[in-house]
PDB file of C-alpha atoms in Angstrom:
ATOM      1  CA  MET B  28       0.000   0.000   0.000  1.00  0.00           C
ATOM      2  CA  ALA B  29       1.372   3.398  -1.017  1.00  0.00           C
ATOM      3  CA  LYS B  30       2.428   5.756   1.720  1.00  0.00           C
ATOM      4  CA  LYS B  31       0.129   8.707   2.285  1.00  0.00           C
ATOM      5  CA  LYS B  32       1.703  11.887   0.979  1.00  0.00           C
ATOM      6  CA  PRO B  33       2.215  14.453   3.765  1.00  0.00           C
ATOM      7  CA  ALA B  34       0.235  17.664   3.549  1.00  0.00           C
ATOM      8  CA  PRO B  35       2.141  20.622   2.095  1.00  0.00           C
ATOM      9  CA  ILE B  36       3.256  23.137   4.715  1.00  0.00           C
ATOM     10  CA  ILE B  37       2.496  26.834   4.976  1.00  0.00           C
ATOM     11  CA  ARG B  38       4.617  28.834   7.408  1.00  0.00           C
ATOM     12  CA  ILE B  39       3.401  32.093   8.934  1.00  0.00           C
ATOM     13  CA  VAL B  40       5.280  34.349  11.334  1.00  0.00           C
ATOM     14  CA  ILE B  41       3.546  36.753  13.748  1.00  0.00           C
ATOM     15  CA  VAL B  42       5.475  39.938  14.444  1.00  0.00           C
ATOM     16  CA  GLY B  43       4.868  42.829  16.824  1.00  0.00           C
ATOM     17  CA  SER B  44       6.062  44.472  20.019  1.00  0.00           C
ATOM     18  CA  SER B  45       5.534  42.905  23.447  1.00  0.00           C
ATOM     19  CA  GLN B  46       2.084  42.658  25.037  1.00  0.00           C
ATOM     20  CA  VAL B  47       0.104  43.022  21.810  1.00  0.00           C
ATOM     21  CA  GLY B  48      -1.315  39.469  21.886  1.00  0.00           C
ATOM     22  CA  LYS B  49       0.868  37.616  19.365  1.00  0.00           C
ATOM     23  CA  TYR B  50       0.822  34.386  21.374  1.00  0.00           C
ATOM     24  CA  SER B  51      -2.932  34.631  21.981  1.00  0.00           C
ATOM     25  CA  LEU B  52      -3.647  35.171  18.282  1.00  0.00           C
ATOM     26  CA  ALA B  53      -1.525  32.169  17.275  1.00  0.00           C
ATOM     27  CA  HIS B  54      -3.133  29.792  19.755  1.00  0.00           C
ATOM     28  CA  GLN B  55      -6.669  31.066  19.236  1.00  0.00           C
ATOM     29  CA  PHE B  56      -6.311  30.433  15.508  1.00  0.00           C
ATOM     30  CA  ALA B  57      -4.570  27.060  15.747  1.00  0.00           C
ATOM     31  CA  LYS B  58      -6.199  25.566  18.836  1.00  0.00           C
ATOM     32  CA  GLY B  59      -9.423  27.503  19.352  1.00  0.00           C
ATOM     33  CA  TRP B  60      -8.281  28.421  22.854  1.00  0.00           C
ATOM     34  CA  ILE B  61      -5.350  30.183  24.496  1.00  0.00           C
ATOM     35  CA  ALA B  62      -2.931  27.843  26.243  1.00  0.00           C
ATOM     36  CA  PRO B  63      -1.024  29.008  29.334  1.00  0.00           C
ATOM     37  CA  ARG B  64       2.612  29.844  28.714  1.00  0.00           C
ATOM     38  CA  ASP B  65       5.855  30.186  30.600  1.00  0.00           C
ATOM     39  CA  ALA B  66       6.532  33.894  31.063  1.00  0.00           C
ATOM     40  CA  ASN B  67      10.277  33.162  31.255  1.00  0.00           C
ATOM     41  CA  ASP B  68      10.326  31.467  27.851  1.00  0.00           C
ATOM     42  CA  THR B  69      11.876  33.979  25.447  1.00  0.00           C
ATOM     43  CA  SER B  70      12.222  31.578  22.513  1.00  0.00           C
ATOM     44  CA  LYS B  71      10.177  31.633  19.343  1.00  0.00           C
ATOM     45  CA  THR B  72       6.888  29.776  19.911  1.00  0.00           C
ATOM     46  CA  GLU B  73       5.303  27.634  17.201  1.00  0.00           C
ATOM     47  CA  THR B  74       1.899  26.002  16.894  1.00  0.00           C
ATOM     48  CA  SER B  75       0.192  24.294  13.963  1.00  0.00           C
ATOM     49  CA  LYS B  76      -3.162  23.437  12.448  1.00  0.00           C
ATOM     50  CA  GLN B  77      -4.343  21.228   9.579  1.00  0.00           C
ATOM     51  CA  MET B  78      -6.912  22.859   7.345  1.00  0.00           C
ATOM     52  CA  GLU B  79      -8.303  22.779   3.824  1.00  0.00           C
ATOM     53  CA  ILE B  80      -7.718  25.845   1.670  1.00  0.00           C
ATOM     54  CA  GLN B  81      -9.075  26.069  -1.871  1.00  0.00           C
ATOM     55  CA  GLY B  82      -9.710  22.329  -1.891  1.00  0.00           C
ATOM     56  CA  ILE B  83      -6.226  21.326  -0.739  1.00  0.00           C
ATOM     57  CA  LYS B  84      -5.263  20.119   2.753  1.00  0.00           C
ATOM     58  CA  TYR B  85      -2.339  22.014   4.287  1.00  0.00           C
ATOM     59  CA  GLU B  86      -0.454  21.978   7.546  1.00  0.00           C
ATOM     60  CA  VAL B  87      -0.277  25.581   8.704  1.00  0.00           C
ATOM     61  CA  LYS B  88       2.621  26.311  11.061  1.00  0.00           C
ATOM     62  CA  VAL B  89       2.383  29.587  12.965  1.00  0.00           C
ATOM     63  CA  SER B  90       5.444  30.935  14.763  1.00  0.00           C
ATOM     64  CA  VAL B  91       5.487  33.830  17.213  1.00  0.00           C
ATOM     65  CA  CYS B  92       8.543  36.047  16.915  1.00  0.00           C
ATOM     66  CA  LYS B  93       9.164  37.385  20.423  1.00  0.00           C
ATOM     67  CA  ASP B  94      11.310  40.360  19.453  1.00  0.00           C
ATOM     68  CA  ILE B  95      12.129  40.776  15.790  1.00  0.00           C
ATOM     69  CA  GLY B  96      14.492  43.622  16.631  1.00  0.00           C
ATOM     70  CA  GLN B  97      16.750  41.099  18.386  1.00  0.00           C
ATOM     71  CA  THR B  98      16.090  38.178  16.012  1.00  0.00           C
ATOM     72  CA  GLU B  99      18.548  36.873  13.443  1.00  0.00           C
ATOM     73  CA  ASN B 100      17.272  37.188   9.868  1.00  0.00           C
ATOM     74  CA  GLN B 101      17.625  33.429   9.467  1.00  0.00           C
ATOM     75  CA  ASP B 102      14.849  32.887  12.052  1.00  0.00           C
ATOM     76  CA  VAL B 103      12.390  34.866   9.925  1.00  0.00           C
ATOM     77  CA  LYS B 104      13.397  33.596   6.485  1.00  0.00           C
ATOM     78  CA  GLY B 105      11.456  30.730   4.963  1.00  0.00           C
ATOM     79  CA  ASN B 106       8.008  31.984   5.968  1.00  0.00           C
ATOM     80  CA  ASP B 107       5.240  32.127   3.371  1.00  0.00           C
ATOM     81  CA  GLY B 108       3.388  35.008   5.009  1.00  0.00           C
ATOM     82  CA  ALA B 109       3.446  37.383   7.950  1.00  0.00           C
ATOM     83  CA  VAL B 110       0.987  38.859  10.443  1.00  0.00           C
ATOM     84  CA  LEU B 111       1.912  42.324  11.704  1.00  0.00           C
ATOM     85  CA  VAL B 112       0.218  42.967  15.061  1.00  0.00           C
ATOM     86  CA  TYR B 113      -0.254  46.084  17.164  1.00  0.00           C
ATOM     87  CA  SER B 114      -2.532  46.831  20.102  1.00  0.00           C
ATOM     88  CA  VAL B 115      -5.334  49.366  19.587  1.00  0.00           C
ATOM     89  CA  VAL B 116      -4.736  50.531  23.178  1.00  0.00           C
ATOM     90  CA  ASP B 117      -1.006  51.173  22.659  1.00  0.00           C
ATOM     91  CA  LYS B 118       0.058  53.710  20.036  1.00  0.00           C
ATOM     92  CA  LYS B 119       3.748  52.857  20.483  1.00  0.00           C
ATOM     93  CA  SER B 120       3.046  49.339  19.216  1.00  0.00           C
ATOM     94  CA  LEU B 121       1.829  50.795  15.906  1.00  0.00           C
ATOM     95  CA  THR B 122       4.961  52.949  15.604  1.00  0.00           C
ATOM     96  CA  TYR B 123       7.102  49.864  16.291  1.00  0.00           C
ATOM     97  CA  LEU B 124       5.579  48.112  13.272  1.00  0.00           C
ATOM     98  CA  LYS B 125       6.249  51.073  10.983  1.00  0.00           C
ATOM     99  CA  THR B 126       9.889  51.323  12.002  1.00  0.00           C
ATOM    100  CA  VAL B 127      11.650  48.334  13.558  1.00  0.00           C
ATOM    101  CA  ALA B 128       9.395  45.393  12.641  1.00  0.00           C
ATOM    102  CA  PHE B 129       8.646  46.102   8.985  1.00  0.00           C
ATOM    103  CA  GLN B 130      12.242  47.034   8.197  1.00  0.00           C
ATOM    104  CA  LYS B 131      13.498  43.809   9.784  1.00  0.00           C
ATOM    105  CA  LEU B 132      10.966  41.772   7.796  1.00  0.00           C
ATOM    106  CA  HIS B 133      11.992  43.589   4.634  1.00  0.00           C
ATOM    107  CA  ASP B 134      15.641  42.748   5.286  1.00  0.00           C
ATOM    108  CA  SER B 135      14.814  39.088   5.944  1.00  0.00           C
ATOM    109  CA  LEU B 136      12.165  38.334   3.336  1.00  0.00           C
ATOM    110  CA  GLY B 137      12.908  40.820   0.584  1.00  0.00           C
ATOM    111  CA  SER B 138      10.537  43.034  -1.386  1.00  0.00           C
ATOM    112  CA  SER B 139       7.848  42.186  -3.873  1.00  0.00           C
ATOM    113  CA  ASP B 140       8.588  42.474  -7.578  1.00  0.00           C
ATOM    114  CA  LYS B 141       4.919  43.151  -8.287  1.00  0.00           C
ATOM    115  CA  THR B 142       3.612  46.491  -9.419  1.00  0.00           C
ATOM    116  CA  ALA B 143       0.111  47.784  -9.012  1.00  0.00           C
ATOM    117  CA  ALA B 144      -2.388  47.466 -11.820  1.00  0.00           C
ATOM    118  CA  LYS B 145      -3.711  50.960 -12.514  1.00  0.00           C
ATOM    119  CA  ASP B 146      -6.642  52.153 -14.550  1.00  0.00           C
ATOM    120  CA  THR B 147      -6.494  55.223 -16.773  1.00  0.00           C
ATOM    121  CA  ASN B 148      -7.177  57.479 -13.777  1.00  0.00           C
ATOM    122  CA  GLY B 149      -4.243  56.027 -11.817  1.00  0.00           C
ATOM    123  CA  THR B 150      -6.494  54.112  -9.434  1.00  0.00           C
ATOM    124  CA  ASP B 151      -5.326  50.761  -8.091  1.00  0.00           C
ATOM    125  CA  VAL B 152      -7.720  48.253  -9.641  1.00  0.00           C
ATOM    126  CA  ASN B 153      -6.655  45.493  -7.226  1.00  0.00           C
ATOM    127  CA  GLN B 154      -7.837  47.358  -4.155  1.00  0.00           C
ATOM    128  CA  SER B 155     -11.033  45.973  -2.641  1.00  0.00           C
ATOM    129  CA  PRO B 156     -13.698  48.249  -1.134  1.00  0.00           C
ATOM    130  CA  GLN B 157     -13.687  48.603   2.625  1.00  0.00           C
ATOM    131  CA  GLN B 158     -15.885  46.218   4.520  1.00  0.00           C
ATOM    132  CA  GLN B 159     -17.085  46.232   8.104  1.00  0.00           C
ATOM    133  CA  SER B 160     -18.031  43.210  10.170  1.00  0.00           C
ATOM    134  CA  ALA B 161     -20.019  43.373  13.404  1.00  0.00           C
ATOM    135  CA  GLY B 162     -17.865  43.317  16.521  1.00  0.00           C
ATOM    136  CA  ALA B 163     -17.854  40.714  19.242  1.00  0.00           C
ATOM    137  CA  ASP B 164     -16.258  42.830  21.946  1.00  0.00           C
ATOM    138  CA  GLY B 165     -19.470  43.533  23.837  1.00  0.00           C
ATOM    139  CA  SER B 166     -19.346  47.244  23.024  1.00  0.00           C
ATOM    140  CA  GLY B 167     -21.635  47.033  20.004  1.00  0.00           C
ATOM    141  CA  LYS B 168     -18.991  48.855  17.966  1.00  0.00           C
ATOM    142  CA  GLU B 169     -18.064  47.358  14.624  1.00  0.00           C
ATOM    143  CA  ILE B 170     -14.669  45.762  14.293  1.00  0.00           C
ATOM    144  CA  ALA B 171     -12.706  47.018  11.319  1.00  0.00           C
ATOM    145  CA  GLU B 172     -12.117  44.500   8.562  1.00  0.00           C
ATOM    146  CA  THR B 173     -10.562  45.998   5.464  1.00  0.00           C
ATOM    147  CA  PRO B 174      -9.268  43.872   2.622  1.00  0.00           C
ATOM    148  CA  THR B 175      -6.718  45.998   0.791  1.00  0.00           C
ATOM    149  CA  GLY B 176      -4.643  45.398  -2.309  1.00  0.00           C
ATOM    150  CA  GLN B 177      -1.051  44.265  -2.473  1.00  0.00           C
ATOM    151  CA  PRO B 178       0.158  46.942  -4.823  1.00  0.00           C
ATOM    152  CA  ASP B 179       3.542  48.422  -5.328  1.00  0.00           C
ATOM    153  CA  GLU B 180       7.205  48.431  -4.600  1.00  0.00           C
ATOM    154  CA  VAL B 181       7.013  48.782  -0.804  1.00  0.00           C
ATOM    155  CA  GLY B 182       5.405  45.361  -0.332  1.00  0.00           C
ATOM    156  CA  LEU B 183       7.230  42.304   0.949  1.00  0.00           C
ATOM    157  CA  SER B 184       7.961  39.254  -1.177  1.00  0.00           C
ATOM    158  CA  VAL B 185       5.270  37.354   0.786  1.00  0.00           C
ATOM    159  CA  PRO B 186       1.662  38.314   1.631  1.00  0.00           C
ATOM    160  CA  VAL B 187       1.213  40.305   4.843  1.00  0.00           C
ATOM    161  CA  ILE B 188      -1.846  41.258   6.896  1.00  0.00           C
ATOM    162  CA  LEU B 189      -2.084  43.961   9.523  1.00  0.00           C
ATOM    163  CA  VAL B 190      -3.957  43.218  12.757  1.00  0.00           C
ATOM    164  CA  GLY B 191      -5.016  45.698  15.419  1.00  0.00           C
ATOM    165  CA  ASN B 192      -5.592  43.465  18.436  1.00  0.00           C
ATOM    166  CA  LYS B 193      -7.292  44.016  21.822  1.00  0.00           C
ATOM    167  CA  VAL B 194     -10.334  45.758  20.354  1.00  0.00           C
ATOM    168  CA  ASP B 195     -12.268  44.328  23.317  1.00  0.00           C
ATOM    169  CA  ASP B 196     -10.313  46.776  25.519  1.00  0.00           C
ATOM    170  CA  ALA B 197     -10.863  49.709  23.180  1.00  0.00           C
ATOM    171  CA  LYS B 198     -14.182  50.954  24.548  1.00  0.00           C
ATOM    172  CA  LEU B 199     -12.518  52.849  27.383  1.00  0.00           C
ATOM    173  CA  SER B 200      -8.890  53.136  26.328  1.00  0.00           C
ATOM    174  CA  ARG B 201      -8.528  53.139  22.527  1.00  0.00           C
ATOM    175  CA  ALA B 202      -5.271  54.825  21.487  1.00  0.00           C
ATOM    176  CA  VAL B 203      -5.212  53.903  17.768  1.00  0.00           C
ATOM    177  CA  GLU B 204      -8.202  54.633  15.553  1.00  0.00           C
ATOM    178  CA  SER B 205      -9.172  52.125  12.870  1.00  0.00           C
ATOM    179  CA  GLU B 206      -8.436  54.765  10.217  1.00  0.00           C
ATOM    180  CA  ASP B 207      -4.789  54.774  11.350  1.00  0.00           C
ATOM    181  CA  GLY B 208      -4.635  51.018  10.915  1.00  0.00           C
ATOM    182  CA  GLU B 209      -6.203  51.223   7.469  1.00  0.00           C
ATOM    183  CA  ALA B 210      -3.704  53.874   6.431  1.00  0.00           C
ATOM    184  CA  LEU B 211      -0.731  51.796   7.606  1.00  0.00           C
ATOM    185  CA  SER B 212      -2.118  48.712   5.871  1.00  0.00           C
ATOM    186  CA  LYS B 213      -2.125  50.574   2.560  1.00  0.00           C
ATOM    187  CA  GLU B 214       1.265  52.137   3.232  1.00  0.00           C
ATOM    188  CA  LEU B 215       2.843  48.720   3.829  1.00  0.00           C
ATOM    189  CA  CYS B 216       0.921  47.088   0.943  1.00  0.00           C
ATOM    190  CA  CYS B 217      -0.825  44.540   3.170  1.00  0.00           C
ATOM    191  CA  VAL B 218      -3.409  42.182   1.681  1.00  0.00           C
ATOM    192  CA  GLY B 219      -5.828  43.045   4.485  1.00  0.00           C
ATOM    193  CA  PHE B 220      -6.424  44.901   7.741  1.00  0.00           C
ATOM    194  CA  TYR B 221      -8.438  43.548  10.667  1.00  0.00           C
ATOM    195  CA  GLU B 222      -9.195  44.661  14.191  1.00  0.00           C
ATOM    196  CA  THR B 223      -9.371  41.593  16.410  1.00  0.00           C
ATOM    197  CA  ALA B 224     -10.016  40.452  19.945  1.00  0.00           C
ATOM    198  CA  ALA B 225      -7.920  37.326  20.444  1.00  0.00           C
ATOM    199  CA  THR B 226      -9.427  36.565  23.855  1.00  0.00           C
ATOM    200  CA  CYS B 227     -12.915  36.088  22.386  1.00  0.00           C
ATOM    201  CA  ASN B 228     -11.841  35.012  18.880  1.00  0.00           C
ATOM    202  CA  ALA B 229     -13.359  38.076  17.184  1.00  0.00           C
ATOM    203  CA  ASN B 230     -12.138  38.362  13.577  1.00  0.00           C
ATOM    204  CA  VAL B 231      -9.185  36.037  14.255  1.00  0.00           C
ATOM    205  CA  PRO B 232     -10.284  33.279  11.819  1.00  0.00           C
ATOM    206  CA  LYS B 233     -11.108  35.859   9.137  1.00  0.00           C
ATOM    207  CA  ALA B 234      -7.708  37.501   9.390  1.00  0.00           C
ATOM    208  CA  PHE B 235      -5.766  34.245   9.066  1.00  0.00           C
ATOM    209  CA  GLU B 236      -8.048  32.898   6.341  1.00  0.00           C
ATOM    210  CA  ARG B 237      -7.529  36.059   4.286  1.00  0.00           C
ATOM    211  CA  LEU B 238      -3.761  35.669   4.552  1.00  0.00           C
ATOM    212  CA  LEU B 239      -3.801  31.933   3.852  1.00  0.00           C
ATOM    213  CA  ASN B 240      -6.012  32.312   0.789  1.00  0.00           C
ATOM    214  CA  GLU B 241      -3.593  34.878  -0.638  1.00  0.00           C
ATOM    215  CA  ILE B 242      -0.622  32.587   0.058  1.00  0.00           C
ATOM    216  CA  VAL B 243      -2.303  29.601  -1.612  1.00  0.00           C
ATOM    217  CA  THR B 244      -3.488  31.670  -4.581  1.00  0.00           C
ATOM    218  CA  GLN B 245       0.059  32.865  -5.209  1.00  0.00           C
ATOM    219  CA  ARG B 246       1.507  29.379  -4.707  1.00  0.00           C
ATOM    220  CA  LEU B 247      -0.952  27.761  -7.113  1.00  0.00           C
ATOM    221  CA  SER B 248      -0.357  30.525  -9.649  1.00  0.00           C
ATOM    222  CA  VAL B 249       3.392  29.839  -9.580  1.00  0.00           C
ATOM    223  CA  GLU B 250       2.874  26.065  -9.808  1.00  0.00           C
ATOM    224  CA  ASP B 251       0.446  26.487 -12.698  1.00  0.00           C
ATOM    225  CA  SER B 252       2.833  28.662 -14.690  1.00  0.00           C
ATOM    226  CA  THR B 253       5.713  26.249 -14.000  1.00  0.00           C
ATOM    227  CA  ASP B 254       3.743  23.195 -15.120  1.00  0.00           C
ATOM    228  CA  LYS B 255       2.622  24.689 -18.426  1.00  0.00           C
ATOM    229  CA  PRO B 256       4.765  23.550 -21.398  1.00  0.00           C
ATOM    230  CA  VAL B 257       6.305  26.260 -23.531  1.00  0.00           C
ATOM    231  CA  LYS B 258       4.576  26.306 -26.911  1.00  0.00           C
ATOM    232  CA  PRO B 259       6.843  26.573 -29.941  1.00  0.00           C
ATOM    233  CA  THR B 260       6.278  29.644 -32.109  1.00  0.00           C
ATOM    234  CA  ASN B 261       6.225  29.778 -35.887  1.00  0.00           C
ATOM    235  CA  ALA B 262       6.840  33.502 -36.062  1.00  0.00           C
ATOM    236  CA  CYS B 263       8.872  34.755 -39.001  1.00  0.00           C
ATOM    237  CA  CYS B 264      11.273  37.648 -39.125  1.00  0.00           C
ATOM    238  CA  VAL B 265      11.226  39.604 -42.379  1.00  0.00           C
ATOM    239  CA  VAL B 266      14.359  41.562 -43.181  1.00  0.00           C
ATOM    240  CA  MET B 267      13.709  44.570 -45.359  1.00  0.00           C
TER     241      MET B 267
END
């Protein structure tokens, strides 16, 4: 009997400053609950989940980068996608993404060679309209969910989403407005922006599914173009 072929692997790294909920997001997505952790453990944490994406079963491995500013580039390389996380109750965590975190990712993963598709008015035709999904933070306020394009030269070589976590704490102490998150998402060419509450799983599945679908779409596109045979041409060159 033939051996069962192992599921292909997708690797995602979660990056952000301390206390923004990176660990909680990873475990809520992979396990459906948040496991206790050793506060003294400063190593990179990894968890995994098997799931079907676009009809194919994958093993999704999610690693939490404790401090990308102190991490060797080799620890970040090899990932198929990234989740940039800040806390909506901590403005410094948003600044950290714009400066230290994104630059380190750029150094490790490289930039995208894609350019934006523009219409005749210069508008990015890949950019999706903003969408809002009802919040689950108990405040009745909608949680921002904004699919954005992955346009130009600033983007990384892999798909990236931006997540503003701890929206369940935002009712009394919000420090970052959703508009600021949307603006940064476009600035960094993310494939989507979501405000989440990891503790109650609000928007967490949607955020990861958006990223994973983009990763698989790109992977299948590359595989499809590689598998296609090159057709011979019968073109003639006429010398005048």
